[in-house]
Every structure is written in structure tokens, then in C-alpha cells.
Amino acid sequence: MKKSTLAIAIGLLLVANTGFAKTAKMTLEQRLEQLESRLEAAENRAEQAEQKVQDLQVQQAAEIKEIKAAQGNTPVNGQTPAEETKKNASTPNLVLSGYGDLKIYGDVEFNMDAESNHGLLAMTNSTYDGDPTNEKWDVNGRILLGFDGMRKLDNGYFAGFSAQPLGDLSGSVNIDDSVFFFGKENDWKIKVGRFEAYDMFPLNQDTFVEHSGNTANDLYDDGSGYIYMMKEGRGRSDSGGNFLMSKQIDNWYFELNTLLEDGTSLYNDGGYHGREMEQQKNVAYLRPVVAWSPTDEFTVSAAMESNVVNNAYGYTNKKGEFVDQSDRTGYGLTMTWNGLKSDPDDGIVVNVNTAYLDANNEKDFTAAANVLWKRFELGYIYAHNKIDDYAGVVCDNDCWIDDEGTYDIHTFHASYQFANVMDMQNFNIYLGTYYSILNSDGDGHNGDGSDDRYGARVRFKYYF
């Protein structure tokens, strides 16, 4: 009886174990099947996503190809057909030399101007047969495209270049800066090429200040009144080049600029005191500058510029003798407080400038002050000039100064900046205006000894 009971128990256990084993085995198989199903679903989703990306790329390529075809341009940026790329010996690519950094940038500047015509009277002139106001309206400007290269070494030495071609509304292409430079950081530097040296007569937010000449060339417009600003030897000439050496010692900055050029390019149309200038040789302007900055905000600078070549240009008198007119020496002093360096939002910028020119048969003195705060700028320029000799050539209503004597120029100028237009960084709009009064102790051009000039400008400025 005991044996039978034991056998029955063992049989039941064997049956139960067999059932449990079958149940566990089936559960594992089901789990494996579920895992395989999930993997298949994931693969399907990945294939679908990849297909969508490929479809999007094909669509984008088709759209770009359509645009390029409409523009008539050669496909770029990887859109060149594969069969064309295979013909190349290597894959097309933009490669730098690896010896330094290359920076590409641009500067858009366009102006809408309204002003009294430069060199002509803005008031009624009884001897003038045309429009007595002689005002003009103009749209002008240019686009600058800059290329700067720079290489620096661990020991502080560096070398670089800057090339800035210009395209203006007249359809011509010129060059702004074209310079090569090298030196050691915070120590010394040498520059050679076309550029402007140290600014000894800053006008602050210079939007529209019209006077006799406003570039490095044609600075002196004979008969229109001259405002001397220490720019004759500064550079960026259309008829010569610069060589500059500079040195930084703590808070002191020293600079010597040499400008070699055709000296007659200083004069608009080549005329000076009613005579046509004849070039004998190039001038050589030496322009030393010393600047001291005890703090980041304050700087005081002193400079002089002088042509050191005798008989560079002049005229031939009635006796057949050559009369030198190239002896020109100028002196300048400027003081600047730039509060924007310590307070970019509420800082004030103040410039106080003065300059004096000792030239052949002419002495010119200029003083100016301007203030910038909250993007609003206001300035005043005073010029007192004395001419000892004038040939008395008739200027056909284009000249206001037509005789020797002394005359003064009072110029008021103002500007305002609308920054980040449309919340777009580096897109600014400027409003500028000026008003000039010319007084003379001699016979005035229109009989009352004075001449007023004025103008207003809207400037669109964008950096990219």
C-alpha cells in the first residue's frame, strides 16, 4: 500500500513538472516572437524616416536646380551634377593656405542729400542768370567689400594685409585701403600702401559736414574756403602711397607717417590762389604724431606735417621764373574723452581739436569741438584764414574767395543715429545736417561779405 501511494505521488509530480516545463517553454518563445516583432517595426520606421529624408533632399535639390536655372548661374555648394564632378581630378573645395586667418566683410553706405551747391552761392546772386538758389539733390554712396589677412606667432610677431575694393553709384570701382603691415603686438608696427594715418581732427559721428574737400585728394578748392584739418599728409591718396612706423610704450603712442605723392593732387582742378600748379617732382610729407592715454577714456595727441621737398610744384611768373608753392607745414592738437569705453549705454564722447597751417602766401587756423551722447551728436568748427597773394582770376560765379585778405568760416553740424533698425544688428540709419557761414573783410562775392551754405542727409549704413 505504501509503495502504491509513493508511485502515484511520483507520477503526479512527473506530470506536473512536465506541464510546468511546457508552460515556461511557451512563454519564452512568445517573448522572443514579441522582440522580433518590435525589431521589425523599428526597422520599418527607420526605413520610412530615411526615405522621407531622401525625398526631402531630392525636393530641395530640385528646387535649388530650378532657381539656379532661372538665374542662369552655375550650380554651387555641392549641387554640381555627379557626372560632372566625376570628370574632375579632385573634389572641388575652398582651401586656405593655412598660414593665417582670412576675414571677409562688407560695408554698405548710401546717402540721400539735399544741399546748397558746393562752391556756389546759396543766396540770390544778381549776376547769375540761372536758378538763384543753386540747390541740389543727390543719391550717392558705395559698397565696400573687405579682405583682411592676419598671421600671428606665439612670440607676438604678426603680419597681415587689408584690401578694400569699392563700388559706387557712378558705376566705377575704386579702392579704399590697400595695405601690408607687420610688427609685434603692443610694441611696434610698420605699414606700407594706401591707408589713412592717425586722425588728428575727429568729427565724432561724422554724417554730413561739407567743406572745401572731404577726401585725401582735392582737399583745397580754390575760391571756396578752406578748413584745414591736418589731413594733407595723412594718406589714402589717389596719386601716391604711405610708409608708416609706430611704437607703443606703456601709455604713449608714437607714429611717423611718410606720404609720397604728386603734390598738385591736393588742389581741386590743380588751382591755387588763381594759378595753375605745375608739378616738378613728387612731394614727401613727414607726419609725426605723439599720443598719450593716461586712462582708457582720455587721450591727448600732438602732431605736425610738412613737405620736405623744395620746388616740388609751383607756377612760372611773368619773368619766366619758377615760383615754389609746395612749402606747407601744419601743426595740430586734439583731446578726446571717450566715455563709451567704460559706459557703452550712457557714455559721452567729447573731441576738442585745433590746427594751424603755414603755407606759401596763406595762413590757416582751425578750431573745433563736438559732443556725442545717446547717439545724438552736435559740433562746431571755426576757421580763420589769411591769403597774402591772389592772382585775381575770374571764377565765373564758382568762387567766393577771389582776392587776398582774411576770411572766417563758422560751421555747425549735427547728427542722430537710429541703431539696429528692424531689430537687425549692424543696420543703422543716420540723420545729418550742417550750416556754414563764410565772412570776409574784403569784397564779398555778392557784395555783403558773407555766404551761407547748408545741407541735410539721410544715410543708410549696414555692416555684413
CSV table of C-alpha atoms in Angstrom, one decimal, residues 120-134 396-397 444-448 450:
chain,number,residue,atom,x,y,z
A,120,LEU,CA,28.2,128.3,-55.4
A,121,LEU,CA,26.2,130.9,-53.6
A,122,ALA,CA,23.1,129.6,-51.8
A,123,MET,CA,21.6,133.2,-51.7
A,124,THR,CA,20.4,135.4,-54.5
A,125,ASN,CA,23.2,136.4,-56.9
A,126,SER,CA,22.2,139.2,-59.3
A,127,THR,CA,25.0,138.3,-61.8
A,128,TYR,CA,23.8,134.7,-62.0
A,129,ASP,CA,21.3,134.0,-64.8
A,130,GLY,CA,20.1,130.7,-63.6
A,131,ASP,CA,18.3,129.5,-60.5
A,132,PRO,CA,19.3,131.9,-57.7
A,133,THR,CA,19.3,129.2,-55.0
A,134,ASN,CA,21.6,126.7,-56.8
A,396,ASP,CA,32.7,132.6,-63.3
A,397,ASN,CA,30.5,132.6,-60.2
A,444,GLY,CA,32.4,139.6,-50.8
A,445,HIS,CA,31.3,137.7,-53.8
A,446,ASN,CA,27.7,139.0,-53.6
A,447,GLY,CA,28.6,142.4,-52.1
A,448,ASP,CA,27.7,141.8,-48.5
A,450,SER,CA,29.1,136.7,-46.4
